[in-house]
Amino acid sequence: MSIFKAAIIGGGNIADTNHIPALKQLAEQVELVAVCSRDLSKARTLADKHGIAHAFADTATLYRECAPDIVVICTPNYLHHPQTMEALAHNCHVFCEKPPALTAQDAREMAKLATEKGRVLAYNFQLRQTSEWELLMRCKADGLLGDIYHIKAHFLRRRGIPGWGYFTNKAMQGGGALMDLGVHVLDLALCALDYPTPDQVLGNTYDFIGKAGGKGLMGDWNPATFEVDDAATAYLSFPNKASIMLSASFALNTQQDKDRNLELFGSKGGVKLFPFSLHTELAGELADVQFPYLEEVDIQLKNTAAFLDACHGKPSTVCTAEQGAILQEIVERIYQSNR
Amino acid sequence: MSIFKAAIIGGGNIADTNHIPALKQLAEQVELVAVCSRDLSKARTLADKHGIAHAFADTATLYRECAPDIVVICTPNYLHHPQTMEALAHNCHVFCEKPPALTAQDAREMAKLATEKGRVLAYNFQLRQTSEWELLMRCKADGLLGDIYHIKAHFLRRRGIPGWGYFTNKAMQGGGALMDLGVHVLDLALCALDYPTPDQVLGNTYDFIGKAGGKGLMGDWNPATFEVDDAATAYLSFPNKASIMLSASFALNTQQDKDRNLELFGSKGGVKLFPFSLHTELAGELADVQFPYLEEVDIQLKNTAAFLDACHGKPSTVCTAEQGAILQEIVERIYQSNR
Amino acid sequence: MSIFKAAIIGGGNIADTNHIPALKQLAEQVELVAVCSRDLSKARTLADKHGIAHAFADTATLYRECAPDIVVICTPNYLHHPQTMEALAHNCHVFCEKPPALTAQDAREMAKLATEKGRVLAYNFQLRQTSEWELLMRCKADGLLGDIYHIKAHFLRRRGIPGWGYFTNKAMQGGGALMDLGVHVLDLALCALDYPTPDQVLGNTYDFIGKAGGKGLMGDWNPATFEVDDAATAYLSFPNKASIMLSASFALNTQQDKDRNLELFGSKGGVKLFPFSLHTELAGELADVQFPYLEEVDIQLKNTAAFLDACHGKPSTVCTAEQGAILQEIVERIYQSNR
Amino acid sequence: MSIFKAAIIGGGNIADTNHIPALKQLAEQVELVAVCSRDLSKARTLADKHGIAHAFADTATLYRECAPDIVVICTPNYLHHPQTMEALAHNCHVFCEKPPALTAQDAREMAKLATEKGRVLAYNFQLRQTSEWELLMRCKADGLLGDIYHIKAHFLRRRGIPGWGYFTNKAMQGGGALMDLGVHVLDLALCALDYPTPDQVLGNTYDFIGKAGGKGLMGDWNPATFEVDDAATAYLSFPNKASIMLSASFALNTQQDKDRNLELFGSKGGVKLFPFSLHTELAGELADVQFPYLEEVDIQLKNTAAFLDACHGKPSTVCTAEQGAILQEIVERIYQSNR
Amino acid sequence: MSIFKAAIIGGGNIADTNHIPALKQLAEQVELVAVCSRDLSKARTLADKHGIAHAFADTATLYRECAPDIVVICTPNYLHHPQTMEALAHNCHVFCEKPPALTAQDAREMAKLATEKGRVLAYNFQLRQTSEWELLMRCKADGLLGDIYHIKAHFLRRRGIPGWGYFTNKAMQGGGALMDLGVHVLDLALCALDYPTPDQVLGNTYDFIGKAGGKGLMGDWNPATFEVDDAATAYLSFPNKASIMLSASFALNTQQDKDRNLELFGSKGGVKLFPFSLHTELAGELADVQFPYLEEVDIQLKNTAAFLDACHGKPSTVCTAEQGAILQEIVERIYQSNR
Amino acid sequence: MSIFKAAIIGGGNIADTNHIPALKQLAEQVELVAVCSRDLSKARTLADKHGIAHAFADTATLYRECAPDIVVICTPNYLHHPQTMEALAHNCHVFCEKPPALTAQDAREMAKLATEKGRVLAYNFQLRQTSEWELLMRCKADGLLGDIYHIKAHFLRRRGIPGWGYFTNKAMQGGGALMDLGVHVLDLALCALDYPTPDQVLGNTYDFIGKAGGKGLMGDWNPATFEVDDAATAYLSFPNKASIMLSASFALNTQQDKDRNLELFGSKGGVKLFPFSLHTELAGELADVQFPYLEEVDIQLKNTAAFLDACHGKPSTVCTAEQGAILQEIVERIYQSNR
């Protein structure tokens, strides 16, 4: 098996702490040859820190000098589309950070080009790799849940408006809590239903707290420049009558600091994901099942490995380009709902 | 203050354990003169047990012989409309069990006739009288919550399909979990928003468990004759962008036996209703407020007293005929959604 | 179905609070016609309290005047054998309190006569009727446990030497904690293994605290006349290599006031009985299963009904004469062990 | 006080993390001069890591070149006997890992030779050095327990079959859970009774889970080559009628991952060891005593120091050669029981 | 043993629910012959309810017609002194409710007259009879505490201003929280020190909440007529340098609704009274001792029995006239402190 | 803003771990130029470890060679007075460890000279900088507490007699638990009342455990040389009738190892400090408020910064020279009380 040559685009935290360490642990399959950031000093610092040969300030130079097989895109959301299109144009497999893009149209274009080029385009929804989600999928496959017909999914922070980066800038990020947090649990919920497209979507977004200001638990933010949703709620209804209730928040007057969970209700059993519990009937009685020894795993490492499986043409659990386009369209329909 | 003469229509459990005891405790305002049930022996038994003078098998005789000022309707849902119309026609104030009717059209007719007759028509949503709800309304009035923009409301049972009465009969009850349980928390959620009409409603209903059968925690039920929703979920969106997420179930594969609660999110504070906790900022810090000494109150007694307040022309917290019509229309739109 | 005529022998607490109420609830199958106690006033009091027609001071009169179909024996242990033999001789079905007898030889004789007479002889080990034990037997039948190969069974009290009756009198009771408490959990453990006879038995009995005296939690006892075991421990080994560890105490320096439980270890799953939890593998992970909605049942009522099932020739879960003889032999071998 | 010269035989984990660090902390009494392992590279690595002068591949060279005063044996069980005999023959004090040997006969020979040579032979049962066991021995000495007459001792793992080394190899280890885990708690139980020899032993061993395979919590194991007991249970009865119930498992369908404890029942008080609680009478009332400030200690350091005390001829709490022989005989009798 | 004739003076709740039931349970020693209340209808009602022969409206008639041996005084505080003096003048033993009197001078006169008359005068501090206090006194006697040198005693309510009776009337009750609640725990603290007289007393009383009004948990009160202390705190210093910190409140902004406890610190051990825990050294380690099986007892029955013991000349644990005078003087010094 | 030159006097732990690290983090305002200790090697070691230029053995040389602007005094208590006087004489600002001095007279002299010299003298009571205390002062300022009228303050250790340094030497430390621990919570309590001088003080000190010896949880101590209070209790009464109950201990037979807390009772609200909870009325109900997200802060860093604020003439929360003198006088009055 030959080894892929990979390059990282984007010099921020997600590259430093997630993607680079994962790729380095998978050195038998992939060699990380370059980091590219418009701020060359950032690229250089990362490259030095992790022992990567090259650092570039522009992607043109990157493609010319390194000709990577794989590109990992870790830049702000508004760059996902142009950089992915460029990478595919250079016949690279692309592993792109979530969310896929700013618009559904962009995400569909990205998927189309990947298909045309015969290259893998995948998105980094790494919660799919948690032990809990793997167990959920095994329970589903074993028939322990029956038909799943309703899912409650939420990713809520009480006062977790990120006080750094571009998280409150609408033009660069495309949205707030829904775009940054909601997509993670939405991706899982869609997986549980085999990634259908909803026939109806209804939702609302809010910015009361973001625009009013207050105590921050993830740094301070500037209410004067707050442009995105601090909370979003939505209901998705599918052709088979299954439904999803979704909520996400950067800021909400709720008790817990952080609360991320899914509840999945099936005809034979229901599951609460974190911590994993299964609620069903066993031996003629209502039974609650706990799995006390689920392993904590390195979900980024596993998701990067899943992406590489896809590049090798193997079965993979990574989020595909087509799934990413479906998800992005749902996000867009939520933002456009109830205008 | 003269004393009202009241009659009970319906000889079931809700008359016996809720309405009759409440009316008897309010003897300074109301005299309970008759019980009417198509099963005369039931009416007679109740009358004897509670020391009520008359028992009737038909309402015509009741109106002719007793001429009540007040009628309390405790019959199956499909009788709410005709019996209320008849009572109003006899110039009675009417205290009707929930839900208001089988259809929105019926509920609107009932409200219209009450207005024309200048009589009070009210529905028995007694959760409004809990100490928790009273405190919620006081917090709202004191501005502790700011603008309420999202509410999660649920009334879920794991395996609580009622194994008696007509609860699984669609023609007589009009529906299942949503009609029987969901309306209680929907009424509260609407109160918190000052009872607006939603501009959009999206929902789904299910009957997987009800039709499959299984272990029952409120008696056994017959899956072969199960006709109603065992679970319902919905999203309501209002003109001011506020939203409500609603779920109700007789049967759902969830952990808790019974779980009834509301979470209300406002711009200044949020509340979880049972047990009551307020989440806000105080003295510049995020604060959680508990109220450990809320009284347990007799909510039926208080709601019946509130109905009598309305009959006396005083301010009242009871559910009005107009509110009942709004609520019934929402229920109908949920049942018709996603068909 | 004709109705059995039943008589109670013994006028103590177990007759008053267990057997008589159970028989009266089963009035469709059995009529309780007499109470017999050597202390006639006790018999008379019980008969009056429970509306039973006859009270006798000797069994001869009982059999002559009433000719019962069923006799329930609620006397001290040393009378179980002679009274059962007499009842069988009168062609009665016999429901005898535990333990079966003072010796294995007696228990075997009782079983032999029952067989010869074609009558039911059963012992009142009512823990078999708990919801937990029923569920255990269902789990076993469904193969959830695989082969059960080791059982820990204990019935321990910290300072529960009964301060009344004959519990510390060796001649009348035959033993102490093992005879009174240990037999209950031993019976269950044997059931789980399909009631085999052990090939080896090793045990010890103690009386340190009983003879020293001290604080009592079930009344005071007299250390000077304490003749029985205050604690007993034993190990049973069976031909198929399965094993049982048994302990019972009236008095032991342990933390809990009362601690009665069984742990059953099988090749596929293990169970702790109170509260019921199942420990196994599910979907490839170690799983702990709780059954939070097991019903509390009237175990005496169910065990009496099981005895009547046996009298009717139906399948029954009641402890048979043969099982009682096996159990009594084990108890005897424990008492004789390590002498 | 002159300083002992010590050598380590065996290059595995127990040498690296237990014995070598302990000996180095006791540098005032002992100098660690050599490590010997059949795999010389292992010996060399350990020696370099810990700054030890010599590394050898065979013991003959070790004795010839270093002439140690003390030998610490950290090899697989089947080597304990030959290597101890050799060390004693070279007039060394020997500190041998547990269990003493593969057979009782071997352990007796080892003890006999130590006596003849006038050298210390001791076994590394380091749980004797826990604060809890020290406190138990002080409570016993102060008379707080009276006569100890029954002990429950267990060392259970749910799925802890070691997935490395030789733990499932019968020829090299002599047994499984009993040999590896059971001996620890058996040693403590025997200490509490002053190390008597039981007059009767009855037990059973099992291998259902080990041979069937399944989820492992201490690495994976190969069921096809699993030769030892995955669980063992036994009952020991002593001449003074005291008794011990023992259980040990690598794999058992129980709730806890790891559960190691002793309960000791005496005529005046009882103790549960982890966490330490004393159950007794005080001031005329039943009392439970907690000791919330017991120190966590380095039990290997303390046990090595105790061994050195013995070498210096001082009183010591280390497990003696004679105790080791008694223990090994009991283990053998359990394995031979119920064959 | 002849039987005492007893009379109750005072027709309130304490007579009805405490003293009369206790006296009736002690019918072998005492016959309750009369109830006396200025409100004759109250006296009559009580007498009828409890089957007492006589009811009187004035004490003169009572003494003339009944000539009681024992008088139990259950009237408001300001009547304790005159009614006790009158009863002693009639050669009665007197069992008087707490506090002894309004002033120290009154309490001393009462004690003096009892001595002169050779009659028992005792006060009803019934917390002395709790199992916890009995155990404390046994621990003290057994030397488990050594010298007790500091005691924290408190009896605090958060919003427990009694909304009935005369509790907020200074002239009739003499004070508030200190007089009604503080005296109970002060009596216990003094007992633990063998009832010494303090050489120094320093304290303060408050009425912020009582005079401001607010939410009540024991009924509503009228802030306009609130005349007493809603909280009191004090420090007592004794000749042997022991000290007591005392606090009592009807109303205080603290967390718990009701909090009544003592902590006693001795040179060998310390005790927290509710629930009872002993903190000391045992076997060379710091030990915490719990007594999980203390009985709940009828403390009024036991205190009344103790009073009768005193009347019979037996040793008694009841609060004596002299102790009452010491306590009353301390209360007076606290009220006069820091004026 | 020019930078202060600072010198540390005292080479112990408090200098090493508290003051030097704090000063170095504030390098923009202050340069740490010297360490002075009578043990020159200690001074040299500290200077080297922290990169400080000079080390001196006597203060005369320090002042001559370095001419510091600020002196931080970290020596045993008996040196606080002479070294502060000397530093002020050299026109230095002084940051002195607590307690201020051995006597009230000394503390007053120190304050007087500071005033005369126009220099800042402050004491290091760093608990003022906890998030909890800051929140308390904000709640007080916002009127949430109303008038504070009673404070319970304690700083208790069960067996925490420091086993090192001079803590049990009366001449060098001036006292024990009160001088070392009590002053911390006394300072806070006085702050809450705006630092008034009490009109009455009553207290006692004890040394039972210190002189008897026993188990130590902060090292061993020598009972033979134990000269100070192991426990102290006091009551302070202020002109406005407010009061403080104070207790402090190195050793006390209580349950918790360490227990440091204040409860403050005001007319509108009460606070328990650790963890912070506010008890008040809100929306007409009794409310308990928690603040779950208070930050842990570096209290020494904040207190040193507050001292520097004072040196810059800015508002500061540091303990002033005048406050120190008031506190020292109270400590002295407690020690002299009840002699």
Short mmCIF file of N, CA and C in Angstrom, two decimals, chain E residues 217-259:
data_model
loop_
_atom_site.label_atom_id
_atom_site.label_comp_id
_atom_site.label_asym_id
_atom_site.label_seq_id
_atom_site.Cartn_x
_atom_site.Cartn_y
_atom_site.Cartn_z
N LEU E 217 -43.44 30.31 57.30
CA LEU E 217 -43.54 28.86 57.10
C LEU E 217 -44.31 28.18 58.23
N MET E 218 -44.66 28.95 59.27
CA MET E 218 -45.51 28.40 60.34
C MET E 218 -46.70 29.33 60.53
N GLY E 219 -47.36 29.63 59.43
CA GLY E 219 -48.46 30.58 59.47
C GLY E 219 -47.94 32.01 59.29
N ASP E 220 -48.87 32.94 59.13
CA ASP E 220 -48.50 34.35 58.98
C ASP E 220 -48.42 35.00 60.35
N TRP E 221 -47.63 36.07 60.42
CA TRP E 221 -47.58 36.85 61.66
C TRP E 221 -47.78 38.32 61.31
N ASN E 222 -48.10 39.08 62.35
CA ASN E 222 -48.37 40.49 62.16
C ASN E 222 -47.15 41.30 62.57
N PRO E 223 -46.40 41.87 61.63
CA PRO E 223 -45.19 42.61 62.00
C PRO E 223 -45.51 43.83 62.86
N ALA E 224 -46.70 44.35 62.76
CA ALA E 224 -47.02 45.56 63.52
C ALA E 224 -47.08 45.30 65.01
N THR E 225 -47.42 44.06 65.40
CA THR E 225 -47.53 43.76 66.83
C THR E 225 -46.42 42.83 67.29
N PHE E 226 -45.36 42.74 66.51
CA PHE E 226 -44.25 41.86 66.86
C PHE E 226 -43.36 42.55 67.89
N GLU E 227 -43.28 41.99 69.10
CA GLU E 227 -42.58 42.69 70.19
C GLU E 227 -41.34 41.96 70.70
N VAL E 228 -41.09 40.74 70.22
CA VAL E 228 -40.06 39.91 70.86
C VAL E 228 -38.85 39.74 69.96
N ASP E 229 -37.87 39.02 70.44
CA ASP E 229 -36.67 38.72 69.65
C ASP E 229 -37.02 37.67 68.60
N ASP E 230 -36.68 37.94 67.32
CA ASP E 230 -36.81 36.89 66.31
C ASP E 230 -35.52 36.08 66.22
N ALA E 231 -34.46 36.62 66.82
CA ALA E 231 -33.21 35.88 66.88
C ALA E 231 -32.42 36.33 68.10
N ALA E 232 -31.64 35.42 68.67
CA ALA E 232 -30.81 35.76 69.82
C ALA E 232 -29.53 34.95 69.74
N THR E 233 -28.43 35.58 70.11
CA THR E 233 -27.14 34.88 70.11
C THR E 233 -26.43 35.23 71.40
N ALA E 234 -25.67 34.29 71.92
CA ALA E 234 -24.98 34.55 73.19
C ALA E 234 -23.78 33.65 73.36
N TYR E 235 -22.91 34.09 74.22
CA TYR E 235 -21.71 33.34 74.59
C TYR E 235 -21.66 33.29 76.10
N LEU E 236 -21.51 32.08 76.64
CA LEU E 236 -21.44 31.89 78.08
C LEU E 236 -20.06 31.37 78.43
N SER E 237 -19.47 31.94 79.45
CA SER E 237 -18.14 31.52 79.87
C SER E 237 -18.21 31.08 81.33
N PHE E 238 -17.62 29.91 81.63
CA PHE E 238 -17.80 29.32 82.94
C PHE E 238 -16.50 29.36 83.75
N PRO E 239 -16.62 29.24 85.07
CA PRO E 239 -15.42 29.33 85.91
C PRO E 239 -14.31 28.37 85.49
N ASN E 240 -14.67 27.20 85.02
CA ASN E 240 -13.62 26.25 84.60
C ASN E 240 -13.16 26.49 83.17
N LYS E 241 -13.51 27.64 82.61
CA LYS E 241 -13.12 28.06 81.24
C LYS E 241 -13.92 27.37 80.13
N ALA E 242 -14.82 26.49 80.50
CA ALA E 242 -15.69 25.95 79.46
C ALA E 242 -16.55 27.08 78.91
N SER E 243 -17.06 26.88 77.70
CA SER E 243 -17.85 27.93 77.07
C SER E 243 -18.97 27.34 76.24
N ILE E 244 -20.04 28.11 76.09
CA ILE E 244 -21.18 27.73 75.26
C ILE E 244 -21.47 28.87 74.28
N MET E 245 -21.62 28.51 73.01
CA MET E 245 -22.13 29.45 72.01
C MET E 245 -23.56 29.05 71.72
N LEU E 246 -24.47 30.00 71.88
CA LEU E 246 -25.90 29.71 71.77
C LEU E 246 -26.52 30.59 70.71
N SER E 247 -27.34 29.99 69.85
CA SER E 247 -28.16 30.84 68.98
C SER E 247 -29.54 30.22 68.80
N ALA E 248 -30.50 31.11 68.67
CA ALA E 248 -31.90 30.68 68.52
C ALA E 248 -32.58 31.68 67.60
N SER E 249 -33.48 31.18 66.78
CA SER E 249 -34.22 32.13 65.94
C SER E 249 -35.59 31.60 65.59
N PHE E 250 -36.54 32.52 65.53
CA PHE E 250 -37.82 32.30 64.88
C PHE E 250 -37.66 32.57 63.37
N ALA E 251 -36.78 33.52 63.05
CA ALA E 251 -36.62 33.94 61.66
C ALA E 251 -35.17 34.36 61.44
N LEU E 252 -34.55 33.80 60.40
CA LEU E 252 -33.16 34.09 60.10
C LEU E 252 -32.92 33.70 58.65
N ASN E 253 -32.13 34.47 57.94
CA ASN E 253 -31.92 34.18 56.52
C ASN E 253 -30.85 33.10 56.33
N THR E 254 -31.21 31.89 56.70
CA THR E 254 -30.32 30.74 56.63
C THR E 254 -30.96 29.72 55.71
N GLN E 255 -30.26 28.65 55.38
CA GLN E 255 -30.79 27.74 54.37
C GLN E 255 -31.90 26.82 54.89
N GLN E 256 -31.64 26.19 56.02
CA GLN E 256 -32.57 25.15 56.47
C GLN E 256 -33.82 25.74 57.09
N ASP E 257 -34.93 25.06 56.87
CA ASP E 257 -36.19 25.44 57.46
C ASP E 257 -36.08 25.41 58.99
N LYS E 258 -35.59 24.28 59.49
CA LYS E 258 -35.45 24.07 60.93
C LYS E 258 -34.12 23.39 61.17
N ASP E 259 -33.38 23.86 62.11
CA ASP E 259 -32.05 23.33 62.37
C ASP E 259 -31.81 23.40 63.87
#
